CSV table of C-alpha atoms in Angstrom, one decimal:
chain,number,residue,atom,x,y,z
A,253,MET,CA,29.4,-8.6,-6.0
A,254,PHE,CA,28.5,-9.8,-2.6
A,255,ASN,CA,29.5,-12.3,0.0
A,256,ARG,CA,26.6,-14.2,1.5
A,257,ALA,CA,26.2,-13.8,5.2
A,258,TYR,CA,23.7,-14.9,7.8
A,259,SER,CA,20.1,-13.6,7.6
A,260,ILE,CA,19.5,-10.5,9.7
A,261,GLU,CA,16.5,-9.7,11.9
A,262,LEU,CA,14.0,-7.5,10.0
A,263,ALA,CA,11.7,-6.5,12.8
A,264,VAL,CA,12.1,-2.9,12.0
A,265,PRO,CA,10.9,-0.7,14.8
A,266,VAL,CA,8.8,2.2,13.8
A,267,ASP,CA,10.1,5.6,15.0
A,268,ALA,CA,6.8,7.2,15.8
A,269,LYS,CA,8.2,10.7,16.1
A,270,GLN,CA,10.0,10.5,12.7
A,271,LEU,CA,6.9,9.1,11.1
A,272,TYR,CA,4.7,11.8,12.6
A,273,CYS,CA,7.0,14.7,11.6
A,274,ALA,CA,7.5,13.3,8.1
A,275,TYR,CA,3.9,12.5,7.3
A,276,GLY,CA,1.7,14.2,9.9
A,277,PRO,CA,1.2,17.4,7.9
A,278,MET,CA,0.4,15.4,4.8
A,279,VAL,CA,-2.2,13.3,6.6
A,280,LEU,CA,-3.7,16.5,8.1
A,281,ARG,CA,-4.0,18.1,4.7
A,282,ARG,CA,-5.7,15.0,3.3
A,283,CYS,CA,-8.2,14.9,6.1
A,284,SER,CA,-8.9,18.7,5.9
A,285,GLN,CA,-9.4,18.3,2.1
A,286,LEU,CA,-12.0,15.6,2.6
A,287,LEU,CA,-13.7,16.8,5.8
A,288,GLY,CA,-13.4,20.6,5.4
A,289,ASP,CA,-13.1,21.1,9.1
A,290,GLU,CA,-9.8,21.6,10.9
A,291,GLN,CA,-10.8,20.1,14.2
A,292,ALA,CA,-12.4,17.1,12.6
A,293,ALA,CA,-9.3,16.7,10.5
A,294,ARG,CA,-7.1,16.7,13.5
A,295,ASP,CA,-9.2,14.1,15.2
A,296,VAL,CA,-9.0,11.8,12.2
A,297,MET,CA,-5.3,12.4,11.9
A,298,HIS,CA,-4.9,11.2,15.5
A,299,ASP,CA,-6.9,8.1,14.6
A,300,VAL,CA,-4.8,7.5,11.5
A,301,PHE,CA,-1.6,7.4,13.5
A,302,VAL,CA,-3.2,5.2,16.1
A,303,GLN,CA,-4.1,2.8,13.4
A,304,VAL,CA,-0.7,2.9,11.8
A,305,LEU,CA,1.2,2.4,15.0
A,306,LEU,CA,-1.1,-0.6,15.8
A,307,ARG,CA,-0.2,-2.0,12.3
A,308,ALA,CA,3.4,-1.0,12.4
A,309,GLY,CA,4.6,-4.2,10.7
A,310,GLU,CA,2.9,-3.2,7.5
A,311,LEU,CA,5.1,-0.2,7.2
A,312,THR,CA,8.1,-2.3,6.3
A,313,ASP,CA,6.4,-3.4,3.0
A,314,GLN,CA,5.4,-0.2,1.4
A,315,ALA,CA,5.9,3.5,1.1
A,316,PRO,CA,4.4,5.0,4.2
A,317,SER,CA,2.7,7.8,2.3
A,318,SER,CA,0.5,5.4,0.4
A,319,LEU,CA,-0.6,3.5,3.5
A,320,LEU,CA,-1.3,6.7,5.4
A,321,PHE,CA,-3.2,8.2,2.5
A,322,ARG,CA,-5.4,5.1,2.3
A,323,ILE,CA,-6.1,4.9,6.0
A,324,ALA,CA,-6.8,8.7,6.2
A,325,THR,CA,-9.2,8.4,3.3
A,326,ASN,CA,-11.0,5.4,4.8
A,327,LEU,CA,-11.3,7.0,8.2
A,328,CYS,CA,-12.6,10.3,6.6
A,329,LEU,CA,-15.2,8.2,4.7
A,330,ASN,CA,-16.2,6.6,8.0
A,331,ARG,CA,-16.5,10.0,9.6
A,332,MET,CA,-18.7,11.2,6.7
A,333,ARG,CA,-20.9,8.1,7.0
A,334,SER,CA,-21.5,8.8,10.7
A,335,SER,CA,-22.1,12.5,9.9
A,336,ARG,CA,-24.8,11.5,7.6
A,337,ARG,CA,-26.6,9.7,10.4
A,338,HIS,CA,-26.5,13.0,12.3
A,339,PRO,CA,-27.9,15.5,9.9
A,340,GLU,CA,-27.0,18.5,12.0
A,341,THR,CA,-23.3,18.0,11.2
A,342,ILE,CA,-23.6,17.4,7.5
A,343,ASP,CA,-21.5,19.5,5.2
A,344,SER,CA,-23.5,18.8,2.1
A,345,ASP,CA,-21.4,20.9,-0.2
A,346,LEU,CA,-18.3,19.0,0.8
A,347,LEU,CA,-20.0,15.6,0.5
A,348,MET,CA,-21.1,16.6,-3.0
A,349,ASP,CA,-17.6,17.6,-3.9
A,350,ILE,CA,-16.5,14.0,-3.5
A,351,ALA,CA,-18.2,12.8,-6.6
A,352,VAL,CA,-19.2,15.9,-8.5
A,353,THR,CA,-17.6,16.2,-11.9
A,354,SER,CA,-17.1,19.5,-13.7
A,355,ASP,CA,-20.4,18.9,-15.5
A,356,PRO,CA,-23.2,20.6,-13.6
A,357,ALA,CA,-25.7,18.1,-15.1
A,358,ALA,CA,-23.8,15.3,-13.2
A,359,ARG,CA,-25.0,16.7,-9.8
A,360,SER,CA,-28.0,14.3,-9.4
A,361,LEU,CA,-25.7,11.4,-10.5
A,362,ALA,CA,-23.2,12.5,-7.9
A,363,ARG,CA,-25.9,12.6,-5.2
A,364,SER,CA,-26.8,9.0,-6.1
A,365,THR,CA,-23.1,8.1,-6.1
A,366,LEU,CA,-22.8,9.4,-2.6
A,367,ASP,CA,-25.8,7.5,-1.4
A,368,LEU,CA,-24.3,4.3,-2.8
A,369,LEU,CA,-20.8,5.0,-1.5
A,370,PHE,CA,-21.9,6.0,2.0
A,371,ARG,CA,-24.8,3.7,2.6
A,372,HIS,CA,-24.4,0.5,0.5
A,373,GLU,CA,-21.0,0.0,-1.0
A,374,PRO,CA,-18.2,-1.9,0.8
A,375,ASP,CA,-15.2,0.2,1.9
A,376,GLY,CA,-13.0,-1.1,-1.0
A,377,THR,CA,-15.4,0.2,-3.6
A,378,ALA,CA,-15.8,3.5,-1.8
A,379,LEU,CA,-12.1,4.0,-1.7
A,380,CYS,CA,-11.6,3.1,-5.4
A,381,ALA,CA,-14.4,5.5,-6.3
A,382,VAL,CA,-13.0,8.4,-4.3
A,383,LEU,CA,-9.5,7.9,-5.6
A,384,HIS,CA,-10.7,7.7,-9.2
A,385,LEU,CA,-13.5,10.3,-9.1
A,386,TYR,CA,-12.2,12.8,-6.6
A,387,ASP,CA,-8.5,12.4,-6.7
A,388,LYS,CA,-8.5,11.9,-10.4
A,389,MET,CA,-6.2,8.9,-10.2
A,390,THR,CA,-6.1,6.8,-13.4
A,391,LEU,CA,-7.3,3.2,-13.1
A,392,GLU,CA,-3.7,2.0,-13.0
A,393,GLU,CA,-2.9,4.4,-10.2
A,394,VAL,CA,-5.9,3.3,-8.2
A,395,ALA,CA,-5.0,-0.4,-8.8
A,396,GLU,CA,-1.5,0.2,-7.5
A,397,GLU,CA,-2.8,2.2,-4.5
A,398,VAL,CA,-5.3,-0.3,-3.3
A,399,GLY,CA,-3.3,-3.5,-4.4
A,400,LEU,CA,-5.9,-4.7,-6.9
A,401,SER,CA,-5.5,-5.5,-10.6
A,402,VAL,CA,-6.7,-2.9,-13.0
A,403,SER,CA,-9.5,-5.2,-14.1
A,404,GLY,CA,-10.5,-5.6,-10.4
A,405,VAL,CA,-10.8,-1.8,-10.0
A,406,ARG,CA,-12.6,-1.5,-13.3
A,407,LYS,CA,-15.0,-4.3,-12.2
A,408,ARG,CA,-15.8,-2.5,-8.9
A,409,LEU,CA,-16.4,0.9,-10.7
A,410,ARG,CA,-18.5,-0.8,-13.4
A,411,LYS,CA,-20.7,-2.4,-10.7
A,412,LEU,CA,-21.1,1.0,-9.0
A,413,ARG,CA,-22.0,2.7,-12.3
A,414,ALA,CA,-24.6,-0.1,-13.1
A,415,LYS,CA,-26.2,0.4,-9.7
A,416,LEU,CA,-26.3,4.2,-10.3
A,417,HIS,CA,-28.0,3.7,-13.7
A,418,HIS,CA,-30.5,1.3,-12.1
A,419,GLN,CA,-31.2,3.8,-9.4
A,420,GLU,CA,-31.7,6.6,-11.9
A,421,ALA,CA,-34.0,4.5,-13.9
A,422,VAL,CA,-36.1,3.6,-10.9
A,423,ARG,CA,-36.2,7.3,-10.0
A,424,ASP,CA,-37.3,8.3,-13.5
A,425,ASP,CA,-40.0,5.7,-13.5
A,426,ALA,CA,-41.3,6.9,-10.2
A,427,ALA,CA,-41.4,10.5,-11.5
B,204,MET,CA,1.4,20.6,-19.5
B,205,THR,CA,-1.1,19.2,-16.9
B,206,THR,CA,-1.3,20.2,-13.3
B,207,LEU,CA,-0.2,17.5,-10.9
B,208,PRO,CA,-2.8,16.5,-8.2
B,209,ASP,CA,-2.1,17.3,-4.6
B,210,TRP,CA,-1.6,13.7,-3.6
B,211,LEU,CA,1.0,13.2,-6.3
B,212,VAL,CA,3.0,16.2,-5.3
B,213,GLU,CA,2.9,14.9,-1.7
B,214,ARG,CA,4.4,11.6,-2.9
B,215,ALA,CA,7.0,13.4,-5.0
B,216,ALA,CA,8.0,15.5,-2.0
B,217,ARG,CA,8.7,12.3,-0.1
B,218,GLY,CA,10.4,10.4,-2.9
B,219,GLU,CA,7.5,7.9,-2.9
B,220,VAL,CA,6.0,8.3,-6.3
B,221,PRO,CA,4.2,5.0,-7.3
B,222,ALA,CA,5.3,3.2,-10.4
B,223,ALA,CA,2.0,3.9,-12.2
B,224,SER,CA,2.5,7.7,-11.7
B,225,ARG,CA,6.1,8.0,-12.7
B,226,ARG,CA,5.2,9.1,-16.2
B,227,ARG,CA,3.1,12.0,-14.9
B,228,ILE,CA,6.0,13.2,-12.8
B,229,ASP,CA,8.5,12.8,-15.8
B,230,GLU,CA,6.1,14.8,-18.0
B,231,ALA,CA,5.7,17.6,-15.4
B,232,ASP,CA,7.6,20.9,-15.6
B,233,PRO,CA,10.5,20.3,-13.2
B,234,ALA,CA,10.5,23.9,-12.1
B,235,VAL,CA,6.8,23.9,-11.3
B,236,LEU,CA,7.1,20.6,-9.5
B,237,ALA,CA,10.1,21.8,-7.5
B,238,ALA,CA,8.2,25.0,-6.5
B,239,ALA,CA,5.2,22.9,-5.4
B,240,ILE,CA,7.4,20.6,-3.3
B,241,GLU,CA,9.1,23.6,-1.7
B,242,ARG,CA,5.7,25.1,-0.8
B,243,LEU,CA,4.7,21.8,0.7
B,244,ARG,CA,7.8,21.6,2.8
B,245,GLU,CA,7.2,25.1,4.1
B,246,ARG,CA,3.7,24.2,5.0
B,247,ASP,CA,5.0,21.0,6.8
B,248,ALA,CA,7.5,23.1,8.8
B,249,ALA,CA,4.8,25.7,9.7
B,250,GLU,CA,2.4,23.0,10.8
B,251,LEU,CA,5.0,21.4,13.0
B,252,ARG,CA,6.0,24.7,14.5
B,253,ALA,CA,2.4,25.6,15.3
B,254,HIS,CA,1.5,22.1,16.5
B,255,PRO,CA,4.7,20.4,17.8
B,256,ALA,CA,4.8,16.6,17.5
B,257,GLY,CA,5.4,15.9,21.2
B,258,PRO,CA,1.9,16.5,22.7
B,259,ALA,CA,0.1,14.9,19.8
B,260,LEU,CA,2.3,11.9,19.8
B,261,ALA,CA,1.8,11.5,23.6
B,262,ASP,CA,-2.0,11.4,23.0
B,263,ILE,CA,-1.5,8.9,20.1
B,264,GLU,CA,0.7,6.6,22.1
B,265,ARG,CA,-1.7,6.6,25.0
B,266,ALA,CA,-4.5,5.6,22.6
B,267,VAL,CA,-2.4,2.9,21.0
B,268,ALA,CA,-1.6,1.5,24.5
B,269,ARG,CA,-5.3,1.6,25.4
B,270,GLU,CA,-6.3,-0.2,22.2
B,271,ARG,CA,-3.6,-2.9,22.6
B,272,ALA,CA,-4.9,-3.5,26.1
B,273,ARG,CA,-8.5,-3.7,24.9
B,274,ARG,CA,-7.6,-6.1,22.1
B,275,ALA,CA,-5.6,-8.3,24.6
B,276,THR,CA,-8.6,-8.4,26.9
B,277,ARG,CA,-10.9,-9.3,24.0
B,278,ARG,CA,-8.5,-12.1,22.8
B,279,ARG,CA,-8.4,-13.6,26.3
B,280,GLY,CA,-12.2,-13.4,26.5
B,281,ALA,CA,-12.6,-15.0,23.1
B,282,GLN,CA,-10.2,-17.8,24.1
B,283,ALA,CA,-12.2,-18.4,27.2
B,284,GLY,CA,-15.4,-18.4,25.2
B,285,PHE,CA,-14.0,-20.7,22.6
B,286,LEU,CA,-12.9,-23.2,25.3
B,287,ALA,CA,-16.4,-23.0,26.9
B,288,VAL,CA,-18.1,-23.6,23.5
B,289,ALA,CA,-15.6,-26.3,22.6
B,290,GLY,CA,-16.2,-28.1,25.9
B,291,ALA,CA,-20.0,-27.9,25.4
B,292,ALA,CA,-19.6,-29.2,21.9
B,293,VAL,CA,-17.7,-32.2,23.2
B,294,VAL,CA,-20.5,-32.9,25.6
B,295,VAL,CA,-23.2,-32.6,22.9
B,296,VAL,CA,-21.2,-34.9,20.5
B,297,LEU,CA,-20.8,-37.5,23.2
B,298,VAL,CA,-24.5,-37.4,24.0
B,299,ILE,CA,-25.6,-37.6,20.4
B,300,GLY,CA,-23.1,-40.3,19.7
B,301,ARG,CA,-24.4,-42.5,22.4
B,302,SER,CA,-28.0,-41.9,21.5
B,303,GLY,CA,-27.4,-43.0,17.9
B,304,GLY,CA,-28.4,-39.6,16.6
B,305,PRO,CA,-27.2,-37.8,13.4
B,306,ARG,CA,-23.4,-38.0,13.0
B,307,GLY,CA,-22.9,-35.2,10.6
B,308,ALA,CA,-23.1,-37.3,7.4
B,309,PRO,CA,-24.6,-35.5,4.4
B,310,ASP,CA,-28.3,-35.8,3.9
B,311,ALA,CA,-28.7,-38.0,0.8
B,312,GLU,CA,-31.6,-35.9,-0.5
B,313,ASN,CA,-29.9,-32.7,0.2
B,314,PRO,CA,-26.2,-33.1,0.1
B,315,ALA,CA,-25.6,-29.4,0.8
B,316,ALA,CA,-27.5,-29.5,4.0
B,317,GLY,CA,-25.5,-28.1,6.8
B,318,GLU,CA,-23.3,-26.1,4.6
B,319,THR,CA,-23.4,-22.4,5.2
B,320,SER,CA,-23.9,-20.2,2.1
B,321,GLN,CA,-20.7,-18.5,1.1
B,322,PRO,CA,-20.7,-15.0,-0.3
B,323,GLU,CA,-19.5,-14.8,-3.9
B,324,ARG,CA,-15.7,-14.7,-3.8
B,325,GLU,CA,-13.6,-12.2,-5.7
B,326,THR,CA,-11.8,-14.2,-8.4
B,327,THR,CA,-9.6,-11.4,-9.6
B,328,ARG,CA,-6.0,-12.2,-8.9
B,329,VAL,CA,-4.8,-9.2,-6.9
B,330,LYS,CA,-1.9,-7.5,-8.6
B,331,GLY,CA,-0.1,-4.6,-7.0
B,332,ASP,CA,3.2,-3.1,-7.4
B,333,LEU,CA,6.4,-5.0,-7.2
B,334,ARG,CA,8.2,-4.3,-4.0
B,335,LEU,CA,11.9,-4.9,-3.3
B,336,ILE,CA,13.2,-3.4,-0.1
B,337,ALA,CA,16.8,-3.4,1.1
B,338,TYR,CA,17.6,-3.2,4.8
B,339,ARG,CA,21.0,-2.6,6.3
B,340,LYS,CA,22.0,-4.0,9.6
B,341,ALA,CA,22.6,-1.1,12.0
B,342,GLY,CA,23.6,-2.4,15.4
B,343,ASP,CA,20.7,-4.6,16.6
B,344,LYS,CA,18.3,-2.9,14.2
B,345,ALA,CA,17.6,-3.1,10.5
B,346,GLU,CA,17.5,0.2,8.7
B,347,ARG,CA,15.5,0.5,5.5
B,348,LEU,CA,17.4,1.9,2.6
B,349,ALA,CA,15.7,4.4,0.3
B,350,GLU,CA,16.4,4.8,-3.4
B,351,GLY,CA,19.8,6.5,-3.7
B,352,ALA,CA,20.9,5.8,-0.1
B,353,ALA,CA,24.7,5.5,0.5
B,354,VAL,CA,26.2,2.2,1.5
B,355,ARG,CA,29.7,1.1,2.2
B,356,PRO,CA,31.9,-1.9,1.7
B,357,GLY,CA,31.2,-4.4,4.5
B,358,ASP,CA,27.6,-3.2,5.1
B,359,LEU,CA,25.3,-6.2,5.6
B,360,LEU,CA,22.1,-6.0,3.5
B,361,GLN,CA,19.0,-8.1,3.6
B,362,LEU,CA,16.4,-8.1,0.8
B,363,ARG,CA,12.7,-8.4,1.2
B,364,TYR,CA,10.4,-8.8,-1.7
B,365,ASN,CA,6.7,-9.1,-2.8
B,366,GLY,CA,5.8,-9.9,-6.4
B,367,GLY,CA,2.5,-8.0,-6.2
B,368,GLY,CA,0.5,-11.0,-7.4
B,369,ARG,CA,2.8,-12.1,-10.2
B,370,ARG,CA,3.7,-15.8,-10.1
B,371,HIS,CA,7.4,-15.7,-11.1
B,372,GLY,CA,10.3,-13.5,-10.2
B,373,LEU,CA,14.0,-12.9,-10.4
B,374,ILE,CA,16.2,-10.7,-8.2
B,375,ALA,CA,19.7,-9.8,-9.3
B,376,SER,CA,22.1,-6.9,-8.9
B,377,ILE,CA,24.7,-5.2,-10.9
B,378,ASP,CA,27.6,-3.1,-9.4
B,379,GLY,CA,30.0,-0.4,-10.5
B,380,ALA,CA,32.6,-3.0,-11.4
B,381,GLY,CA,30.3,-4.5,-14.0
B,382,ALA,CA,29.6,-7.7,-11.9
B,383,VAL,CA,26.1,-9.3,-11.9
B,384,THR,CA,24.9,-11.3,-8.9
B,385,LEU,CA,21.8,-13.5,-8.9
B,386,HIS,CA,19.9,-13.4,-5.6
B,387,PHE,CA,16.7,-15.2,-6.5
B,388,PRO,CA,16.3,-17.9,-7.5
B,389,ASP,CA,19.2,-19.6,-5.8
B,390,SER,CA,20.7,-20.8,-9.1
B,391,PRO,CA,20.0,-20.3,-12.8
B,392,GLU,CA,18.4,-23.7,-12.9
B,393,ALA,CA,16.1,-23.3,-9.9
B,394,PRO,CA,12.4,-22.4,-10.4
B,395,THR,CA,11.4,-18.8,-10.4
B,396,ALA,CA,8.0,-19.3,-8.7
B,397,LEU,CA,7.1,-16.6,-6.2
B,398,GLY,CA,4.9,-17.0,-3.1
B,399,ASP,CA,1.9,-14.7,-2.4
B,400,LYS,CA,3.4,-13.2,0.7
B,401,THR,CA,6.2,-10.8,1.4
B,402,THR,CA,9.4,-12.8,1.7
B,403,ASP,CA,12.9,-12.3,3.0
B,404,LEU,CA,15.8,-13.8,1.0
B,405,PRO,CA,17.3,-16.5,3.1
B,406,HIS,CA,20.7,-14.8,3.2
B,407,ALA,CA,22.0,-11.4,4.0
B,408,TYR,CA,24.8,-10.0,1.8
B,409,ALA,CA,28.0,-8.3,2.8
B,410,LEU,CA,28.9,-5.6,0.3
B,411,ASP,CA,32.3,-5.8,-1.3
B,412,ASP,CA,34.5,-2.8,-2.4
B,413,ALA,CA,33.0,-2.5,-6.0
B,414,PRO,CA,33.0,1.2,-6.8
B,415,ARG,CA,30.2,3.8,-7.4
B,416,PHE,CA,26.9,1.9,-6.9
B,417,GLU,CA,25.0,-1.3,-6.3
B,418,ARG,CA,21.7,-1.6,-8.3
B,419,PHE,CA,19.1,-4.2,-7.5
B,420,PHE,CA,16.5,-5.4,-10.0
B,421,PHE,CA,13.4,-7.3,-9.2
B,422,ILE,CA,11.8,-8.7,-12.4
B,423,ALA,CA,8.4,-10.4,-12.3
B,424,ALA,CA,6.0,-12.1,-14.8
B,425,ASP,CA,3.1,-14.4,-14.8
B,426,GLN,CA,5.1,-17.1,-16.7
B,427,PRO,CA,8.3,-18.8,-15.6
B,428,ILE,CA,11.4,-16.5,-16.3
B,429,ASP,CA,14.3,-17.7,-18.3
B,430,VAL,CA,17.0,-16.9,-15.8
B,431,ALA,CA,20.0,-17.4,-18.2
B,432,ARG,CA,18.5,-15.0,-20.7
B,433,THR,CA,17.7,-12.4,-18.1
B,434,LEU,CA,21.2,-12.6,-16.7
B,435,THR,CA,22.5,-12.0,-20.2
B,436,ALA,CA,20.4,-8.9,-20.4
B,437,LEU,CA,21.7,-7.8,-17.0
B,438,ARG,CA,25.3,-8.4,-18.1
B,439,ALA,CA,24.8,-6.3,-21.2
B,440,LEU,CA,23.4,-3.5,-19.0
B,441,ALA,CA,26.3,-3.8,-16.5
B,442,ALA,CA,28.8,-3.4,-19.3
B,443,ARG,CA,27.4,-0.1,-20.3
B,444,PRO,CA,29.0,3.2,-19.0
B,445,ASP,CA,25.5,4.4,-18.0
B,446,SER,CA,24.6,1.2,-16.2
B,447,GLU,CA,23.8,3.1,-13.0
B,448,ARG,CA,20.7,4.7,-14.6
B,449,ALA,CA,20.0,3.0,-17.9
B,450,ALA,CA,16.9,0.9,-18.4
B,451,LEU,CA,17.1,-2.8,-18.4
B,452,ASP,CA,16.0,-4.1,-21.9
B,453,LEU,CA,13.4,-6.8,-21.4
B,454,PRO,CA,10.2,-7.7,-23.2
B,455,PRO,CA,7.1,-5.8,-22.1
B,456,ARG,CA,5.6,-8.8,-20.4
B,457,PHE,CA,8.1,-8.4,-17.6
B,458,ARG,CA,7.5,-5.9,-14.8
B,459,GLN,CA,10.7,-4.4,-13.4
B,460,PHE,CA,11.7,-2.7,-10.2
B,461,SER,CA,15.1,-1.1,-9.7
B,462,LEU,CA,16.7,0.1,-6.5
B,463,LEU,CA,19.9,2.1,-6.7
B,464,LEU,CA,22.3,2.4,-3.8
B,465,HIS,CA,25.3,4.7,-4.0
B,466,LYS,CA,28.7,3.4,-2.8
B,467,ALA,CA,30.5,5.5,-0.3
B,468,PRO,CA,34.2,4.9,0.6
B,469,PRO,CA,34.8,2.6,3.6
B,470,ARG,CA,34.9,4.2,7.0
């Protein structure tokens, strides 16, 4: 049982050091996992915390690990996109890992997926695809992670698959 | 037995397992999970020993300050630009008005003329997880209370909630004395409609001396919620000896979120 009282101020200040110590190593591991390069991962981790501290108000609404994981993933994807524009820095094996399944025959499909993800797809679809294909999240987990309904996630992934099939068909016709 | 992915072990290590993943955690081998969490903690500690937070944070805070300054400059520039454009627009309107030129009425042969084409809008109603967060007043700050946090009689709590896209909701709590308190809506007769945004309850609550625990429930659905029936279900739960942990029995169309706070003796 409670006694009602006056409303209290909820402008919760973010303790940057506490946040960094609690989540910094996790963010670094995520970036290293996606980028495969420790220095690049440290650079992106720095950017993740800059973004988070600039958006400190959002931390009051959700578990910090989820927000940090999403920002880290998006910033890593951005980094990979810019790497693709500078071929000398491409780590193609790593890029392939993002979408490759255990089936070796899926490699060409994975290459198409990457092209779509990095060149043509909006960030939201790229994030859903990475979470589902690479992190092996279920559709429900992806939906919860990105704040969409399951049908919204399914719709995005379906559109992505349709584009892939179209691309494959065009390539087959050309061959 | 399936292997848990890295991201889920990271969440488990921080007590932030998302609702959609709880089953995977429940089905995991507890010993394997505990060992994986322990390894992560050791890696965390090693990383922070090798690369202490201080210098990295100093860099980060400098970059944040630079970015804030840059954004402030850009906002001021945008405001100045807007004022200049608005001023020019006023002049143009005045000139056109006086010359009897077009006044912006739709072209009868092409009613859409002048409309800009809009990109196709996402029509999926966004549904995320329910969120109910409790804060405790600590001096002039508000401290977020994690699941299982200790609270004391007299603590002042404020609740913040977000229905994750559901249209209706109910927030109530049970305590170790078997009492049920309705927090939202304001009364059993009031509508249960939720807004789209994260919202604070209009009142904070001072905890009384009920023993053992306070457990908050946030229940949401897409249809209006029968408050009286839900309170009956909560009273039935509160009367059980295992009310601290037992599930609240509601039809599957309801989504539930529970937040348990342990009661510590008064200071």
